PDB file of C-alpha atoms in Angstrom:
ATOM      1  CA  UNK T   1     -32.453 -10.273  73.644  1.00 73.00           C
ATOM      2  CA  UNK T   2     -29.595 -12.578  74.844  1.00 80.00           C
ATOM      3  CA  UNK T   3     -27.498  -9.410  76.368  1.00 79.00           C
ATOM      4  CA  UNK T   4     -30.576  -8.742  78.492  1.00 84.00           C
ATOM      5  CA  UNK T   5     -31.365 -12.548  79.548  1.00 89.00           C
ATOM      6  CA  UNK T   6     -27.541 -12.526  80.410  1.00 90.00           C
ATOM      7  CA  UNK T   7     -27.935  -9.167  82.548  1.00 91.00           C
ATOM      8  CA  UNK T   8     -30.732 -11.090  84.449  1.00 92.00           C
ATOM      9  CA  UNK T   9     -28.958 -14.061  85.138  1.00 93.00           C
ATOM     10  CA  UNK T  10     -26.077 -12.140  86.328  1.00 92.00           C
ATOM     11  CA  UNK T  11     -28.794 -10.090  88.754  1.00 94.00           C
ATOM     12  CA  UNK T  12     -29.864 -13.286  90.226  1.00 96.00           C
ATOM     13  CA  UNK T  13     -26.405 -15.022  90.490  1.00 94.00           C
ATOM     14  CA  UNK T  14     -24.924 -12.059  92.220  1.00 93.00           C
ATOM     15  CA  UNK T  15     -28.178 -11.194  94.859  1.00 94.00           C
ATOM     16  CA  UNK T  16     -29.277 -14.541  95.325  1.00 95.00           C
ATOM     17  CA  UNK T  17     -28.124 -17.959  96.264  1.00 94.00           C
ATOM     18  CA  UNK T  18     -31.104 -19.632  94.105  1.00 94.00           C
ATOM     19  CA  UNK T  19     -29.761 -21.886  91.426  1.00 91.00           C
ATOM     20  CA  UNK T  20     -29.168 -20.194  87.959  1.00 90.00           C
ATOM     21  CA  UNK T  21     -26.987 -22.587  85.754  1.00 88.00           C
ATOM     22  CA  UNK T  22     -25.907 -20.387  83.342  1.00 86.00           C
ATOM     23  CA  UNK T  23     -22.235 -19.460  82.718  1.00 85.00           C
ATOM     24  CA  UNK T  24     -21.499 -15.848  82.157  1.00 85.00           C
ATOM     25  CA  UNK T  25     -18.523 -13.729  81.015  1.00 81.00           C
ATOM     26  CA  UNK T  26     -18.767 -11.349  83.784  1.00 81.00           C
ATOM     27  CA  UNK T  27     -17.478  -7.817  82.888  1.00 82.00           C
ATOM     28  CA  UNK T  28     -18.570  -4.346  84.029  1.00 82.00           C
ATOM     29  CA  UNK T  29     -20.928  -3.945  81.051  1.00 84.00           C
ATOM     30  CA  UNK T  30     -22.847  -7.063  82.409  1.00 87.00           C
ATOM     31  CA  UNK T  31     -22.809  -5.596  85.679  1.00 86.00           C
ATOM     32  CA  UNK T  32     -24.227  -2.050  84.608  1.00 87.00           C
ATOM     33  CA  UNK T  33     -27.059  -3.989  82.577  1.00 89.00           C
ATOM     34  CA  UNK T  34     -27.926  -6.183  85.593  1.00 91.00           C
ATOM     35  CA  UNK T  35     -28.958  -3.467  87.970  1.00 92.00           C
ATOM     36  CA  UNK T  36     -32.190  -2.981  85.494  1.00 92.00           C
ATOM     37  CA  UNK T  37     -33.276  -6.151  86.920  1.00 95.00           C
ATOM     38  CA  UNK T  38     -32.810  -5.831  90.488  1.00 96.00           C
ATOM     39  CA  UNK T  39     -36.544  -5.173  91.507  1.00 96.00           C
ATOM     40  CA  UNK T  40     -37.447  -8.263  89.493  1.00 96.00           C
ATOM     41  CA  UNK T  41     -35.142 -10.330  91.574  1.00 97.00           C
ATOM     42  CA  UNK T  42     -36.798  -8.346  94.937  1.00 96.00           C
ATOM     43  CA  UNK T  43     -40.120  -9.611  93.577  1.00 95.00           C
ATOM     44  CA  UNK T  44     -38.820 -13.036  93.158  1.00 96.00           C
ATOM     45  CA  UNK T  45     -37.461 -13.216  96.751  1.00 96.00           C
ATOM     46  CA  UNK T  46     -40.882 -11.417  97.941  1.00 94.00           C
ATOM     47  CA  UNK T  47     -42.692 -14.509  96.381  1.00 92.00           C
ATOM     48  CA  UNK T  48     -40.621 -17.264  97.732  1.00 95.00           C
ATOM     49  CA  UNK T  49     -40.722 -15.430 101.317  1.00 93.00           C
ATOM     50  CA  UNK T  50     -44.399 -15.282 100.820  1.00 88.00           C
ATOM     51  CA  UNK T  51     -44.890 -18.591  99.926  1.00 89.00           C
ATOM     52  CA  UNK T  52     -43.067 -19.684 102.658  1.00 92.00           C
ATOM     53  CA  UNK T  53     -45.061 -17.184 105.057  1.00 89.00           C
ATOM     54  CA  UNK T  54     -48.161 -18.906 104.105  1.00 85.00           C
ATOM     55  CA  UNK T  55     -46.620 -22.245 104.646  1.00 90.00           C
ATOM     56  CA  UNK T  56     -45.094 -21.480 108.396  1.00 91.00           C
ATOM     57  CA  UNK T  57     -48.753 -19.399 109.362  1.00 87.00           C
ATOM     58  CA  UNK T  58     -50.661 -22.519 108.932  1.00 86.00           C
ATOM     59  CA  UNK T  59     -48.719 -25.125 111.057  1.00 91.00           C
ATOM     60  CA  UNK T  60     -47.011 -22.401 113.734  1.00 91.00           C
ATOM     61  CA  UNK T  61     -47.821 -19.832 115.916  1.00 92.00           C
ATOM     62  CA  UNK T  62     -46.494 -16.218 114.664  1.00 91.00           C
ATOM     63  CA  UNK T  63     -43.322 -16.444 117.067  1.00 94.00           C
ATOM     64  CA  UNK T  64     -41.320 -19.482 115.921  1.00 95.00           C
ATOM     65  CA  UNK T  65     -42.816 -18.801 112.109  1.00 94.00           C
ATOM     66  CA  UNK T  66     -41.688 -15.291 111.965  1.00 95.00           C
ATOM     67  CA  UNK T  67     -37.865 -16.686 112.957  1.00 97.00           C
ATOM     68  CA  UNK T  68     -37.993 -19.477 110.594  1.00 97.00           C
ATOM     69  CA  UNK T  69     -39.432 -17.122 107.882  1.00 96.00           C
ATOM     70  CA  UNK T  70     -36.670 -14.591 108.546  1.00 97.00           C
ATOM     71  CA  UNK T  71     -34.012 -17.079 108.587  1.00 96.00           C
ATOM     72  CA  UNK T  72     -35.219 -18.204 105.111  1.00 96.00           C
ATOM     73  CA  UNK T  73     -35.368 -14.660 103.946  1.00 96.00           C
ATOM     74  CA  UNK T  74     -31.333 -14.413 104.719  1.00 96.00           C
ATOM     75  CA  UNK T  75     -30.504 -17.572 103.076  1.00 96.00           C
ATOM     76  CA  UNK T  76     -32.165 -16.812 100.037  1.00 96.00           C
ATOM     77  CA  UNK T  77     -29.528 -13.977  99.619  1.00 95.00           C
ATOM     78  CA  UNK T  78     -26.699 -16.031 101.518  1.00 94.00           C
ATOM     79  CA  UNK T  79     -26.411 -13.157 104.192  1.00 94.00           C
ATOM     80  CA  UNK T  80     -24.749 -11.133 101.618  1.00 93.00           C
ATOM     81  CA  UNK T  81     -26.412  -7.567 102.408  1.00 95.00           C
ATOM     82  CA  UNK T  82     -26.430  -8.624 106.287  1.00 95.00           C
ATOM     83  CA  UNK T  83     -22.541  -8.935 105.797  1.00 95.00           C
ATOM     84  CA  UNK T  84     -22.728  -5.473 104.215  1.00 94.00           C
ATOM     85  CA  UNK T  85     -24.683  -4.184 107.149  1.00 96.00           C
ATOM     86  CA  UNK T  86     -22.037  -5.618 109.615  1.00 96.00           C
ATOM     87  CA  UNK T  87     -18.855  -4.118 107.841  1.00 95.00           C
ATOM     88  CA  UNK T  88     -20.490  -0.759 107.389  1.00 95.00           C
ATOM     89  CA  UNK T  89     -21.597  -0.552 110.920  1.00 95.00           C
ATOM     90  CA  UNK T  90     -17.836  -1.864 112.107  1.00 94.00           C
ATOM     91  CA  UNK T  91     -16.292   1.085 109.984  1.00 93.00           C
ATOM     92  CA  UNK T  92     -18.838   3.945 110.260  1.00 94.00           C
ATOM     93  CA  UNK T  93     -19.327   3.583 114.109  1.00 91.00           C
ATOM     94  CA  UNK T  94     -15.448   3.185 114.608  1.00 88.00           C
ATOM     95  CA  UNK T  95     -15.333   7.279 114.254  1.00 85.00           C
ATOM     96  CA  UNK T  96     -12.189   7.120 112.622  1.00 89.00           C
ATOM     97  CA  UNK T  97     -10.680   8.711 109.762  1.00 90.00           C
ATOM     98  CA  UNK T  98     -12.064   8.239 106.140  1.00 88.00           C
ATOM     99  CA  UNK T  99      -9.109   5.966 105.176  1.00 90.00           C
ATOM    100  CA  UNK T 100      -9.606   3.917 108.273  1.00 92.00           C
ATOM    101  CA  UNK T 101     -13.130   3.462 108.376  1.00 92.00           C
ATOM    102  CA  UNK T 102     -12.977   2.186 104.643  1.00 91.00           C
ATOM    103  CA  UNK T 103      -9.780  -0.247 105.775  1.00 91.00           C
ATOM    104  CA  UNK T 104     -11.740  -1.380 108.467  1.00 92.00           C
ATOM    105  CA  UNK T 105     -14.946  -2.170 106.316  1.00 92.00           C
ATOM    106  CA  UNK T 106     -12.308  -4.290 104.121  1.00 88.00           C
ATOM    107  CA  UNK T 107     -11.448  -6.457 106.820  1.00 85.00           C
ATOM    108  CA  UNK T 108     -13.029  -9.824 106.957  1.00 83.00           C
ATOM    109  CA  UNK T 109     -13.112  -9.911 110.381  1.00 88.00           C
ATOM    110  CA  UNK T 110     -16.448  -8.964 112.091  1.00 89.00           C
ATOM    111  CA  UNK T 111     -16.318  -6.404 115.066  1.00 89.00           C
ATOM    112  CA  UNK T 112     -18.561  -5.617 117.997  1.00 92.00           C
ATOM    113  CA  UNK T 113     -20.584  -2.898 116.082  1.00 94.00           C
ATOM    114  CA  UNK T 114     -21.185  -4.903 113.000  1.00 94.00           C
ATOM    115  CA  UNK T 115     -22.723  -7.861 115.647  1.00 96.00           C
ATOM    116  CA  UNK T 116     -24.834  -5.434 117.321  1.00 96.00           C
ATOM    117  CA  UNK T 117     -26.177  -3.985 114.107  1.00 96.00           C
ATOM    118  CA  UNK T 118     -26.878  -6.988 113.012  1.00 97.00           C
ATOM    119  CA  UNK T 119     -28.577  -8.507 116.038  1.00 97.00           C
ATOM    120  CA  UNK T 120     -30.609  -5.176 116.259  1.00 97.00           C
ATOM    121  CA  UNK T 121     -31.716  -5.340 112.704  1.00 98.00           C
ATOM    122  CA  UNK T 122     -32.498  -9.142 112.737  1.00 98.00           C
ATOM    123  CA  UNK T 123     -34.525  -8.289 116.128  1.00 98.00           C
ATOM    124  CA  UNK T 124     -36.538  -5.674 114.488  1.00 98.00           C
ATOM    125  CA  UNK T 125     -37.271  -7.289 111.422  1.00 98.00           C
ATOM    126  CA  UNK T 126     -38.489 -10.414 113.498  1.00 97.00           C
ATOM    127  CA  UNK T 127     -40.757  -8.692 115.550  1.00 96.00           C
ATOM    128  CA  UNK T 128     -42.512  -6.754 112.624  1.00 95.00           C
ATOM    129  CA  UNK T 129     -42.749 -10.359 110.838  1.00 94.00           C
ATOM    130  CA  UNK T 130     -44.871 -11.637 113.997  1.00 93.00           C
ATOM    131  CA  UNK T 131     -47.308  -8.789 113.455  1.00 90.00           C
ATOM    132  CA  UNK T 132     -47.565  -9.028 109.997  1.00 88.00           C
ATOM    133  CA  UNK T 133     -48.160 -12.856 109.630  1.00 85.00           C
ATOM    134  CA  UNK T 134     -51.360 -13.384 111.520  1.00 81.00           C
ATOM    135  CA  UNK T 135     -52.760 -10.437 109.599  1.00 71.00           C
ATOM    136  CA  UNK T 136     -51.446 -12.065 106.483  1.00 66.00           C
ATOM    137  CA  UNK T 137     -52.826 -15.267 107.072  1.00 64.00           C
ATOM    138  CA  UNK T 138     -56.172 -13.830 108.061  1.00 64.00           C
ATOM    139  CA  UNK T 139     -56.147 -11.871 105.078  1.00 57.00           C
ATOM    140  CA  UNK T 140     -55.643 -14.445 102.843  1.00 51.00           C
ATOM    141  CA  UNK T 141     -52.732 -14.866  99.950  1.00 48.00           C
ATOM    142  CA  UNK T 142     -53.108 -11.790  98.210  1.00 54.00           C
ATOM    143  CA  UNK T 143     -52.518  -9.570 101.168  1.00 62.00           C
ATOM    144  CA  UNK T 144     -49.654 -11.733 102.280  1.00 59.00           C
ATOM    145  CA  UNK T 145     -48.331 -10.889  98.785  1.00 60.00           C
ATOM    146  CA  UNK T 146     -48.736  -7.039  99.211  1.00 73.00           C
ATOM    147  CA  UNK T 147     -47.250  -7.102 102.665  1.00 74.00           C
ATOM    148  CA  UNK T 148     -44.083  -9.310 101.702  1.00 85.00           C
ATOM    149  CA  UNK T 149     -43.294  -8.900  98.080  1.00 90.00           C
ATOM    150  CA  UNK T 150     -42.786  -5.270  97.674  1.00 92.00           C
ATOM    151  CA  UNK T 151     -40.318  -5.003 100.689  1.00 95.00           C
ATOM    152  CA  UNK T 152     -37.557  -6.799  99.073  1.00 96.00           C
ATOM    153  CA  UNK T 153     -38.612  -5.108  95.405  1.00 96.00           C
ATOM    154  CA  UNK T 154     -38.351  -1.538  96.363  1.00 96.00           C
ATOM    155  CA  UNK T 155     -35.193  -1.870  98.667  1.00 97.00           C
ATOM    156  CA  UNK T 156     -33.475  -3.625  95.838  1.00 96.00           C
ATOM    157  CA  UNK T 157     -34.881  -0.793  93.735  1.00 96.00           C
ATOM    158  CA  UNK T 158     -32.792   1.792  96.108  1.00 96.00           C
ATOM    159  CA  UNK T 159     -30.035  -0.030  95.660  1.00 95.00           C
ATOM    160  CA  UNK T 160     -29.720   1.121  91.739  1.00 94.00           C
ATOM    161  CA  UNK T 161     -30.518   4.563  92.566  1.00 95.00           C
ATOM    162  CA  UNK T 162     -27.330   4.816  95.246  1.00 94.00           C
ATOM    163  CA  UNK T 163     -25.166   3.257  92.906  1.00 92.00           C
ATOM    164  CA  UNK T 164     -26.234   5.543  90.186  1.00 92.00           C
ATOM    165  CA  UNK T 165     -26.322   8.806  92.086  1.00 92.00           C
ATOM    166  CA  UNK T 166     -23.533   8.753  94.665  1.00 92.00           C
ATOM    167  CA  UNK T 167     -19.690   8.126  93.768  1.00 91.00           C
ATOM    168  CA  UNK T 168     -17.897   5.219  94.765  1.00 90.00           C
ATOM    169  CA  UNK T 169     -15.539   5.850  97.670  1.00 87.00           C
ATOM    170  CA  UNK T 170     -12.608   3.324  96.578  1.00 78.00           C
ATOM    171  CA  UNK T 171     -10.253   3.660  94.245  1.00 70.00           C
ATOM    172  CA  UNK T 172     -10.332   2.266  90.839  1.00 59.00           C
ATOM    173  CA  UNK T 173     -10.603  -1.632  91.093  1.00 55.00           C
ATOM    174  CA  UNK T 174     -10.798  -1.842  94.470  1.00 57.00           C
ATOM    175  CA  UNK T 175     -13.887  -3.530  96.052  1.00 58.00           C
ATOM    176  CA  UNK T 176     -16.996  -5.322  94.416  1.00 61.00           C
ATOM    177  CA  UNK T 177     -18.643  -2.214  94.360  1.00 58.00           C
ATOM    178  CA  UNK T 178     -16.459  -0.835  91.556  1.00 60.00           C
ATOM    179  CA  UNK T 179     -17.726  -3.008  88.918  1.00 69.00           C
ATOM    180  CA  UNK T 180     -20.910  -1.061  88.698  1.00 73.00           C
ATOM    181  CA  UNK T 181     -18.898   2.308  87.786  1.00 72.00           C
ATOM    182  CA  UNK T 182     -20.692   3.960  84.889  1.00 75.00           C
ATOM    183  CA  UNK T 183     -24.439   2.955  86.013  1.00 83.00           C
ATOM    184  CA  UNK T 184     -26.167   6.470  85.421  1.00 81.00           C
ATOM    185  CA  UNK T 185     -29.743   7.861  85.033  1.00 82.00           C
ATOM    186  CA  UNK T 186     -30.786   5.408  82.483  1.00 86.00           C
ATOM    187  CA  UNK T 187     -30.053   2.317  84.217  1.00 84.00           C
ATOM    188  CA  UNK T 188     -31.706   4.310  87.310  1.00 86.00           C
ATOM    189  CA  UNK T 189     -34.959   4.988  85.240  1.00 89.00           C
ATOM    190  CA  UNK T 190     -35.195   1.616  83.744  1.00 88.00           C
ATOM    191  CA  UNK T 191     -35.060  -0.007  87.144  1.00 90.00           C
ATOM    192  CA  UNK T 192     -37.563   2.352  88.616  1.00 90.00           C
ATOM    193  CA  UNK T 193     -40.239   1.596  85.764  1.00 92.00           C
ATOM    194  CA  UNK T 194     -39.758  -2.043  86.176  1.00 91.00           C
ATOM    195  CA  UNK T 195     -40.272  -1.581  89.927  1.00 92.00           C
ATOM    196  CA  UNK T 196     -43.594   0.260  89.409  1.00 91.00           C
ATOM    197  CA  UNK T 197     -44.771  -1.952  86.994  1.00 92.00           C
ATOM    198  CA  UNK T 198     -43.962  -4.938  89.239  1.00 92.00           C
ATOM    199  CA  UNK T 199     -45.595  -3.418  92.233  1.00 90.00           C
ATOM    200  CA  UNK T 200     -48.792  -2.456  90.103  1.00 88.00           C
ATOM    201  CA  UNK T 201     -48.819  -6.342  88.862  1.00 88.00           C
ATOM    202  CA  UNK T 202     -48.429  -7.600  92.334  1.00 85.00           C
ATOM    203  CA  UNK T 203     -51.500  -5.208  93.581  1.00 83.00           C
ATOM    204  CA  UNK T 204     -53.538  -6.441  90.451  1.00 82.00           C
ATOM    205  CA  UNK T 205     -52.813 -10.335  90.855  1.00 79.00           C
ATOM    206  CA  UNK T 206     -53.930  -9.119  94.686  1.00 74.00           C
ATOM    207  CA  UNK T 207     -57.323  -8.287  93.399  1.00 71.00           C
ATOM    208  CA  UNK T 208     -57.722 -11.016  90.985  1.00 72.00           C
ATOM    209  CA  UNK T 209     -56.674 -13.840  92.824  1.00 65.00           C
ATOM    210  CA  UNK T 210     -56.892 -13.592  96.422  1.00 60.00           C
ATOM    211  CA  UNK T 211     -59.046 -10.040  97.025  1.00 61.00           C
ATOM    212  CA  UNK T 212     -57.845  -7.191  98.597  1.00 64.00           C
ATOM    213  CA  UNK T 213     -58.092  -5.955 102.117  1.00 62.00           C
ATOM    214  CA  UNK T 214     -58.613  -2.328 100.807  1.00 67.00           C
ATOM    215  CA  UNK T 215     -59.997  -0.806  97.843  1.00 74.00           C
ATOM    216  CA  UNK T 216     -57.495  -1.052  94.760  1.00 75.00           C
ATOM    217  CA  UNK T 217     -56.694   2.562  94.626  1.00 76.00           C
ATOM    218  CA  UNK T 218     -55.770   2.739  98.396  1.00 79.00           C
ATOM    219  CA  UNK T 219     -53.504  -0.308  97.836  1.00 80.00           C
ATOM    220  CA  UNK T 220     -51.719   1.477  95.009  1.00 84.00           C
ATOM    221  CA  UNK T 221     -51.565   4.487  97.613  1.00 86.00           C
ATOM    222  CA  UNK T 222     -49.786   1.921 100.052  1.00 86.00           C
ATOM    223  CA  UNK T 223     -47.313   1.317  96.741  1.00 88.00           C
ATOM    224  CA  UNK T 224     -46.931   5.125  96.691  1.00 91.00           C
ATOM    225  CA  UNK T 225     -45.985   5.185 100.114  1.00 93.00           C
ATOM    226  CA  UNK T 226     -43.326   2.804 100.470  1.00 93.00           C
ATOM    227  CA  UNK T 227     -42.059   4.431  97.207  1.00 94.00           C
ATOM    228  CA  UNK T 228     -42.062   7.822  99.076  1.00 95.00           C
ATOM    229  CA  UNK T 229     -40.072   5.911 102.300  1.00 96.00           C
ATOM    230  CA  UNK T 230     -37.824   4.148 100.164  1.00 96.00           C
ATOM    231  CA  UNK T 231     -36.604   7.279  98.523  1.00 96.00           C
ATOM    232  CA  UNK T 232     -36.912   9.456 101.709  1.00 97.00           C
ATOM    233  CA  UNK T 233     -34.869   7.088 104.073  1.00 97.00           C
ATOM    234  CA  UNK T 234     -32.771   6.072 101.213  1.00 97.00           C
ATOM    235  CA  UNK T 235     -31.377   9.341 100.422  1.00 97.00           C
ATOM    236  CA  UNK T 236     -30.971  10.393 103.789  1.00 97.00           C
ATOM    237  CA  UNK T 237     -28.795   7.497 104.545  1.00 97.00           C
ATOM    238  CA  UNK T 238     -26.976   7.838 101.288  1.00 97.00           C
ATOM    239  CA  UNK T 239     -26.229  11.426 102.403  1.00 97.00           C
ATOM    240  CA  UNK T 240     -24.782  10.458 105.639  1.00 96.00           C
ATOM    241  CA  UNK T 241     -22.611   7.825 104.521  1.00 95.00           C
ATOM    242  CA  UNK T 242     -21.323   9.968 101.634  1.00 95.00           C
ATOM    243  CA  UNK T 243     -20.290  12.702 104.320  1.00 94.00           C
ATOM    244  CA  UNK T 244     -18.351  10.215 106.252  1.00 93.00           C
ATOM    245  CA  UNK T 245     -17.034   8.221 103.324  1.00 93.00           C
ATOM    246  CA  UNK T 246     -17.040  10.388 100.445  1.00 91.00           C
ATOM    247  CA  UNK T 247     -18.728   8.162  98.598  1.00 92.00           C
ATOM    248  CA  UNK T 248     -20.145   4.392  98.999  1.00 93.00           C
ATOM    249  CA  UNK T 249     -19.176   1.036  98.996  1.00 92.00           C
ATOM    250  CA  UNK T 250     -20.596  -2.304  97.776  1.00 90.00           C
ATOM    251  CA  UNK T 251     -20.661  -2.896 101.620  1.00 93.00           C
ATOM    252  CA  UNK T 252     -23.053   0.295 102.298  1.00 95.00           C
ATOM    253  CA  UNK T 253     -25.493  -0.711  99.547  1.00 95.00           C
ATOM    254  CA  UNK T 254     -25.936  -3.970 101.445  1.00 95.00           C
ATOM    255  CA  UNK T 255     -26.029  -2.106 104.710  1.00 97.00           C
ATOM    256  CA  UNK T 256     -29.206   0.368 103.169  1.00 97.00           C
ATOM    257  CA  UNK T 257     -30.930  -2.539 101.851  1.00 97.00           C
ATOM    258  CA  UNK T 258     -31.080  -4.351 105.015  1.00 97.00           C
ATOM    259  CA  UNK T 259     -32.080  -0.797 106.701  1.00 98.00           C
ATOM    260  CA  UNK T 260     -34.644   0.054 103.769  1.00 98.00           C
ATOM    261  CA  UNK T 261     -36.063  -3.726 104.413  1.00 97.00           C
ATOM    262  CA  UNK T 262     -36.756  -2.986 108.199  1.00 97.00           C
ATOM    263  CA  UNK T 263     -38.523   0.523 107.632  1.00 97.00           C
ATOM    264  CA  UNK T 264     -40.645  -0.568 105.044  1.00 96.00           C
ATOM    265  CA  UNK T 265     -41.514  -3.357 107.261  1.00 95.00           C
ATOM    266  CA  UNK T 266     -42.321  -1.049 109.949  1.00 95.00           C
ATOM    267  CA  UNK T 267     -44.439   0.997 107.531  1.00 93.00           C
ATOM    268  CA  UNK T 268     -46.597  -1.977 106.921  1.00 90.00           C
ATOM    269  CA  UNK T 269     -47.137  -2.681 110.305  1.00 89.00           C
ATOM    270  CA  UNK T 270     -48.175   0.704 110.839  1.00 89.00           C
ATOM    271  CA  UNK T 271     -50.511   0.600 108.038  1.00 84.00           C
ATOM    272  CA  UNK T 272     -52.378  -2.588 109.383  1.00 77.00           C
ATOM    273  CA  UNK T 273     -52.912  -0.838 112.951  1.00 70.00           C
TER     274      UNK T 273
END
C-alpha cells in the first residue's frame, strides 16, 4: 500500500501544482506506477475547476467568468501541458527533418508557431466555457460536475494510453518522457478501469446530490461518447505525431492533453445544444 500511496503522490506532484508535502525517491518504477492515478488527478483537477466555476458564475457574467476559470485551470497544472503544446507546435509545424524537429522541441525558447497554437487553443477553450457555464449554473451542482469534471479525467487517461502504446521518440535518458519507459498494457488497463469507475461515480453523485438534466443511463451514454471521442481523436493525433517524429515525447503527451480537453469541451457544448 505504501508503494501505491507514493505513486499517487508522485502523480499529483508531477502533473499539478497542488501542495503534496511528501518526499519521494523518484525512479522509473515510481513513475510507471504513478500513471495508474492520472485519471484520479484529472478528477481532482476537475472538481476544483467545477467548484471555482460555481463560485464565478454566482458573481460574474459568463465571459469574464470563463476567462478567470480558464486561468485557474491553467495555474493548477503550472501550464505544464500548455508548454508541451507550444514546444510540439514549434517542432512539428517547422516541417524540418525528424532530428531537427526534436531539437526545436527541446529548445526552451518559444517560437511563433507555439504562441499561435497556445492562443488558438486557449481561445477555443474560453469560448466553449462561456457556453457551458450558464448551462451549468442553471442546472445545479451535479450538472457542472458532469460538464467539467470528466474532461480533465479522460484527457489524462489518454496520456497513459499514448505512453503505453507508442514508442518514445528520443534516445534513452533524454527528456522527461523517458522516465515512463516500461509503461505497458497493464498500466493502461488499470488506468482505464480507474477512469471508468470514477466517471460512473461522478454520474451517480450527480444523481444523488445535484439531480441530473437527463436520465441516469443517458448520462452514462455521455460518458461513453466522451470515451469514444478521447480514443478516436487521441489515436489520430498519436499516429500523426509518430509518423513525423518516429514516436512520442513528453511534450507531445502534454500537447495531446490540451487538444483533447478542447475536443471534449466541444463535444459537451454540442450535446448541450
